mmCIF file of C-alpha atoms and ligand atoms in Angstrom:
data_model
loop_
_atom_site.group_PDB
_atom_site.id
_atom_site.type_symbol
_atom_site.label_atom_id
_atom_site.label_comp_id
_atom_site.label_asym_id
_atom_site.label_seq_id
_atom_site.Cartn_x
_atom_site.Cartn_y
_atom_site.Cartn_z
ATOM 1 C CA UNK D 1 50.915 -112.718 9.794
ATOM 2 C CA UNK D 2 53.859 -113.150 7.440
ATOM 3 C CA UNK D 3 52.387 -110.715 4.963
ATOM 4 C CA UNK D 4 51.672 -108.048 7.532
ATOM 5 C CA UNK D 5 53.484 -104.814 6.845
ATOM 6 C CA UNK D 6 55.943 -103.561 9.388
ATOM 7 C CA UNK D 7 54.384 -100.460 10.865
ATOM 8 C CA UNK D 8 55.209 -97.641 13.249
ATOM 9 C CA UNK D 9 53.109 -95.157 15.206
ATOM 10 C CA UNK D 10 53.943 -91.447 15.025
ATOM 11 C CA UNK D 11 52.331 -89.305 17.739
ATOM 12 C CA UNK D 12 52.646 -85.685 16.659
ATOM 13 C CA UNK D 13 53.186 -82.839 19.149
ATOM 14 C CA UNK D 14 50.860 -83.787 22.011
ATOM 15 C CA UNK D 15 52.440 -81.051 24.122
ATOM 16 C CA UNK D 16 51.080 -78.797 26.843
ATOM 17 C CA UNK D 17 51.132 -75.627 24.745
ATOM 18 C CA UNK D 18 48.810 -77.243 22.179
ATOM 19 C CA UNK D 19 46.349 -78.432 24.815
ATOM 20 C CA UNK D 20 43.711 -76.389 26.681
ATOM 21 C CA UNK D 21 45.523 -73.927 28.957
ATOM 22 C CA UNK D 22 48.548 -73.771 26.661
ATOM 23 C CA UNK D 23 49.768 -70.765 24.679
ATOM 24 C CA UNK D 24 48.560 -72.173 21.341
ATOM 25 C CA UNK D 25 45.733 -74.355 22.561
ATOM 26 C CA UNK D 26 43.865 -76.520 20.079
ATOM 27 C CA UNK D 27 40.155 -76.918 20.884
ATOM 28 C CA UNK D 28 39.605 -80.381 22.392
ATOM 29 C CA UNK D 29 43.339 -81.006 22.084
ATOM 30 C CA UNK D 30 43.354 -83.493 24.942
ATOM 31 C CA UNK D 31 40.701 -85.582 23.169
ATOM 32 C CA UNK D 32 43.521 -87.149 21.159
ATOM 33 C CA UNK D 33 45.184 -88.571 24.271
ATOM 34 C CA UNK D 34 42.936 -91.601 25.021
ATOM 35 C CA UNK D 35 42.907 -93.006 21.447
ATOM 36 C CA UNK D 36 46.637 -92.403 21.065
ATOM 37 C CA UNK D 37 47.356 -94.048 24.418
ATOM 38 C CA UNK D 38 45.437 -97.134 23.302
ATOM 39 C CA UNK D 39 47.527 -97.316 20.144
ATOM 40 C CA UNK D 40 50.808 -96.618 21.956
ATOM 41 C CA UNK D 41 50.068 -99.532 24.269
ATOM 42 C CA UNK D 42 49.062 -101.794 21.394
ATOM 43 C CA UNK D 43 52.155 -100.986 19.327
ATOM 44 C CA UNK D 44 54.520 -101.415 22.286
ATOM 45 C CA UNK D 45 52.842 -104.692 23.266
ATOM 46 C CA UNK D 46 53.519 -105.965 19.736
ATOM 47 C CA UNK D 47 57.108 -104.737 19.772
ATOM 48 C CA UNK D 48 56.341 -102.178 17.075
ATOM 49 C CA UNK D 49 58.127 -98.825 17.068
ATOM 50 C CA UNK D 50 56.470 -95.733 18.527
ATOM 51 C CA UNK D 51 57.680 -92.190 17.948
ATOM 52 C CA UNK D 52 56.596 -88.981 19.618
ATOM 53 C CA UNK D 53 57.457 -85.790 17.812
ATOM 54 C CA UNK D 54 57.741 -82.555 19.721
ATOM 55 C CA UNK D 55 57.882 -78.948 18.635
ATOM 56 C CA UNK D 56 61.175 -77.819 20.162
ATOM 57 C CA UNK D 57 61.716 -74.190 19.287
ATOM 58 C CA UNK D 58 64.476 -71.796 20.255
ATOM 59 C CA UNK D 59 63.208 -68.687 22.106
ATOM 60 C CA UNK D 60 63.876 -66.619 18.990
ATOM 61 C CA UNK D 61 62.598 -68.046 15.711
ATOM 62 C CA UNK D 62 60.928 -66.608 12.644
ATOM 63 C CA UNK D 63 58.131 -69.098 13.355
ATOM 64 C CA UNK D 64 56.880 -66.742 16.105
ATOM 65 C CA UNK D 65 54.733 -63.699 15.424
ATOM 66 C CA UNK D 66 57.143 -61.374 17.220
ATOM 67 C CA UNK D 67 59.900 -62.280 14.733
ATOM 68 C CA UNK D 68 57.709 -62.102 11.636
ATOM 69 C CA UNK D 69 55.983 -65.495 11.755
ATOM 70 C CA UNK D 70 52.433 -66.675 12.274
ATOM 71 C CA UNK D 71 52.341 -67.990 15.820
ATOM 72 C CA UNK D 72 52.373 -66.881 19.440
ATOM 73 C CA UNK D 73 55.342 -68.156 21.433
ATOM 74 C CA UNK D 74 54.924 -71.901 22.069
ATOM 75 C CA UNK D 75 56.929 -75.028 22.826
ATOM 76 C CA UNK D 76 60.177 -73.269 23.627
ATOM 77 C CA UNK D 77 62.892 -75.809 24.478
ATOM 78 C CA UNK D 78 62.986 -76.887 28.130
ATOM 79 C CA UNK D 79 59.837 -74.994 29.167
ATOM 80 C CA UNK D 80 56.718 -76.608 30.716
ATOM 81 C CA UNK D 81 54.716 -75.760 27.582
ATOM 82 C CA UNK D 82 57.037 -77.929 25.508
ATOM 83 C CA UNK D 83 56.552 -80.976 27.729
ATOM 84 C CA UNK D 84 54.347 -83.790 26.531
ATOM 85 C CA UNK D 85 50.846 -83.767 27.980
ATOM 86 C CA UNK D 86 51.094 -85.527 31.351
ATOM 87 C CA UNK D 87 48.363 -88.051 30.464
ATOM 88 C CA UNK D 88 50.163 -89.257 27.344
ATOM 89 C CA UNK D 89 51.894 -92.588 27.949
ATOM 90 C CA UNK D 90 55.589 -92.272 28.616
ATOM 91 C CA UNK D 91 57.782 -95.302 28.035
ATOM 92 C CA UNK D 92 61.520 -95.779 27.523
ATOM 93 C CA UNK D 93 60.812 -97.728 24.304
ATOM 94 C CA UNK D 94 59.323 -94.602 22.688
ATOM 95 C CA UNK D 95 61.670 -92.570 20.485
ATOM 96 C CA UNK D 96 61.363 -88.787 20.814
ATOM 97 C CA UNK D 97 61.888 -86.734 17.667
ATOM 98 C CA UNK D 98 62.570 -83.020 18.238
ATOM 99 C CA UNK D 99 61.730 -80.640 15.415
ATOM 100 C CA UNK D 100 61.339 -76.911 14.798
ATOM 101 C CA UNK D 101 64.846 -76.347 16.138
ATOM 102 C CA UNK D 102 65.944 -74.329 13.087
ATOM 103 C CA UNK D 103 65.214 -70.659 13.850
ATOM 104 C CA UNK D 104 64.714 -69.880 10.154
ATOM 105 C CA UNK D 105 62.075 -72.558 9.472
ATOM 106 C CA UNK D 106 58.592 -73.500 10.679
ATOM 107 C CA UNK D 107 59.474 -77.146 11.129
ATOM 108 C CA UNK D 108 55.896 -78.396 11.024
ATOM 109 C CA UNK D 109 56.758 -81.898 9.876
ATOM 110 C CA UNK D 110 58.308 -84.631 11.973
ATOM 111 C CA UNK D 111 60.493 -85.362 8.958
ATOM 112 C CA UNK D 112 61.717 -81.767 8.541
ATOM 113 C CA UNK D 113 65.321 -81.460 9.724
ATOM 114 C CA UNK D 114 65.176 -84.797 11.579
ATOM 115 C CA UNK D 115 66.427 -88.326 10.935
ATOM 116 C CA UNK D 116 62.965 -89.863 11.275
ATOM 117 C CA UNK D 117 62.867 -91.239 7.711
ATOM 118 C CA UNK D 118 66.272 -92.882 8.150
ATOM 119 C CA UNK D 119 65.294 -94.486 11.444
ATOM 120 C CA UNK D 120 62.058 -95.837 9.930
ATOM 121 C CA UNK D 121 63.936 -97.286 6.952
ATOM 122 C CA UNK D 122 66.615 -98.815 9.181
ATOM 123 C CA UNK D 123 63.835 -100.545 11.118
ATOM 124 C CA UNK D 124 62.217 -101.816 7.939
ATOM 125 C CA UNK D 125 59.013 -99.853 8.513
ATOM 126 C CA UNK D 126 56.683 -99.702 5.489
ATOM 127 C CA UNK D 127 53.595 -98.083 6.977
ATOM 128 C CA UNK D 128 53.184 -95.286 9.519
ATOM 129 C CA UNK D 129 50.087 -94.464 11.547
ATOM 130 C CA UNK D 130 49.879 -90.754 12.339
ATOM 131 C CA UNK D 131 47.780 -88.775 14.812
ATOM 132 C CA UNK D 132 48.170 -85.851 17.192
ATOM 133 C CA UNK D 133 48.174 -82.058 17.032
ATOM 134 C CA UNK D 134 47.337 -80.228 15.005
ATOM 135 C CA UNK D 135 45.522 -81.714 12.014
ATOM 136 C CA UNK D 136 46.017 -78.712 9.722
ATOM 137 C CA UNK D 137 49.733 -78.093 10.444
ATOM 138 C CA UNK D 138 52.109 -80.570 12.006
ATOM 139 C CA UNK D 139 49.995 -83.680 11.450
ATOM 140 C CA UNK D 140 49.281 -82.767 7.835
ATOM 141 C CA UNK D 141 52.895 -81.958 7.020
ATOM 142 C CA UNK D 142 54.111 -85.114 8.730
ATOM 143 C CA UNK D 143 51.633 -87.195 6.718
ATOM 144 C CA UNK D 144 52.549 -85.493 3.422
ATOM 145 C CA UNK D 145 56.282 -85.929 4.072
ATOM 146 C CA UNK D 146 55.773 -89.579 5.028
ATOM 147 C CA UNK D 147 54.041 -90.127 1.689
ATOM 148 C CA UNK D 148 56.820 -88.208 -0.077
ATOM 149 C CA UNK D 149 59.402 -90.444 1.594
ATOM 150 C CA UNK D 150 57.587 -93.512 0.250
ATOM 151 C CA UNK D 151 55.795 -94.756 3.345
ATOM 152 C CA UNK D 152 52.227 -95.949 3.356
ATOM 153 C CA UNK D 153 50.192 -93.862 5.782
ATOM 154 C CA UNK D 154 47.127 -94.342 7.916
ATOM 155 C CA UNK D 155 45.944 -90.923 9.115
ATOM 156 C CA UNK D 156 44.062 -91.384 12.391
ATOM 157 C CA UNK D 157 41.160 -88.964 11.957
ATOM 158 C CA UNK D 158 39.717 -89.610 15.421
ATOM 159 C CA UNK D 159 43.083 -88.993 17.076
ATOM 160 C CA UNK D 160 43.823 -85.546 15.683
ATOM 161 C CA UNK D 161 42.346 -82.064 16.166
ATOM 162 C CA UNK D 162 42.771 -78.895 14.064
ATOM 163 C CA UNK D 163 43.804 -75.329 14.915
ATOM 164 C CA UNK D 164 41.254 -74.026 12.364
ATOM 165 C CA UNK D 165 42.708 -70.525 11.955
ATOM 166 C CA UNK D 166 40.138 -70.454 9.153
ATOM 167 C CA UNK D 167 36.955 -72.487 9.553
ATOM 168 C CA UNK D 168 37.246 -75.792 7.714
ATOM 169 C CA UNK D 169 41.061 -75.930 7.705
ATOM 170 C CA UNK D 170 40.966 -79.285 9.469
ATOM 171 C CA UNK D 171 38.654 -80.860 6.897
ATOM 172 C CA UNK D 172 40.692 -79.352 4.072
ATOM 173 C CA UNK D 173 43.851 -80.844 5.598
ATOM 174 C CA UNK D 174 42.242 -84.282 5.738
ATOM 175 C CA UNK D 175 41.362 -83.965 2.044
ATOM 176 C CA UNK D 176 44.978 -83.033 1.244
ATOM 177 C CA UNK D 177 46.201 -86.083 3.143
ATOM 178 C CA UNK D 178 43.737 -88.286 1.286
ATOM 179 C CA UNK D 179 44.773 -86.834 -2.079
ATOM 180 C CA UNK D 180 48.419 -87.532 -1.201
ATOM 181 C CA UNK D 181 47.513 -91.203 -0.858
ATOM 182 C CA UNK D 182 47.068 -91.491 2.901
ATOM 183 C CA UNK D 183 44.313 -93.781 4.083
ATOM 184 C CA UNK D 184 42.014 -91.840 6.402
ATOM 185 C CA UNK D 185 40.790 -94.038 9.230
ATOM 186 C CA UNK D 186 38.156 -93.173 11.836
ATOM 187 C CA UNK D 187 34.932 -91.191 11.753
ATOM 188 C CA UNK D 188 36.154 -88.479 9.374
ATOM 189 C CA UNK D 189 36.954 -91.156 6.782
ATOM 190 C CA UNK D 190 33.245 -91.382 6.016
ATOM 191 C CA UNK D 191 33.053 -87.763 4.882
ATOM 192 C CA UNK D 192 32.857 -87.214 1.118
HETATM 193 ZN ZN1 ZN M 201 55.742 -74.561 16.336
#
């Protein structure tokens, strides 16, 4: 075990607004919950760090369609839609990373405007495992930024789901993650 890399789990934006019934629902969004819960439990049992990112927008942000952005209103700070999905494991050992706070930025990545990279380095983490919502936005950008910050990445293909504004966006995102040097694990890894 001495050679095993120190790793951390990053659960991206498993929040009510991204799940069925939410304002920006991802198809089958809740399908990511069981595999992520298994990993959360496994990481915590081994004393390995677990992070949950959350989209945490101000009510007025250029990220929203009404103010010139792409998206319907979602995950506004302190609203029910911004809460983590109730079935996702909650535990005091999990570190919550809030992002998307800057009203002039999209804030897709868990590393954008946060101290996530510093915390990971302080803890000696070399490899991050990433899953959550949505594959083609916040998961992808978190994976790409993790690679850019020098971390090895396992992208958990079975524990993420895409928005697919355009058909195939999710698969394209997985290819971008692979090209950036992330290891794709799970069923989608078998795709050419
Ligand atoms: Zn957002």
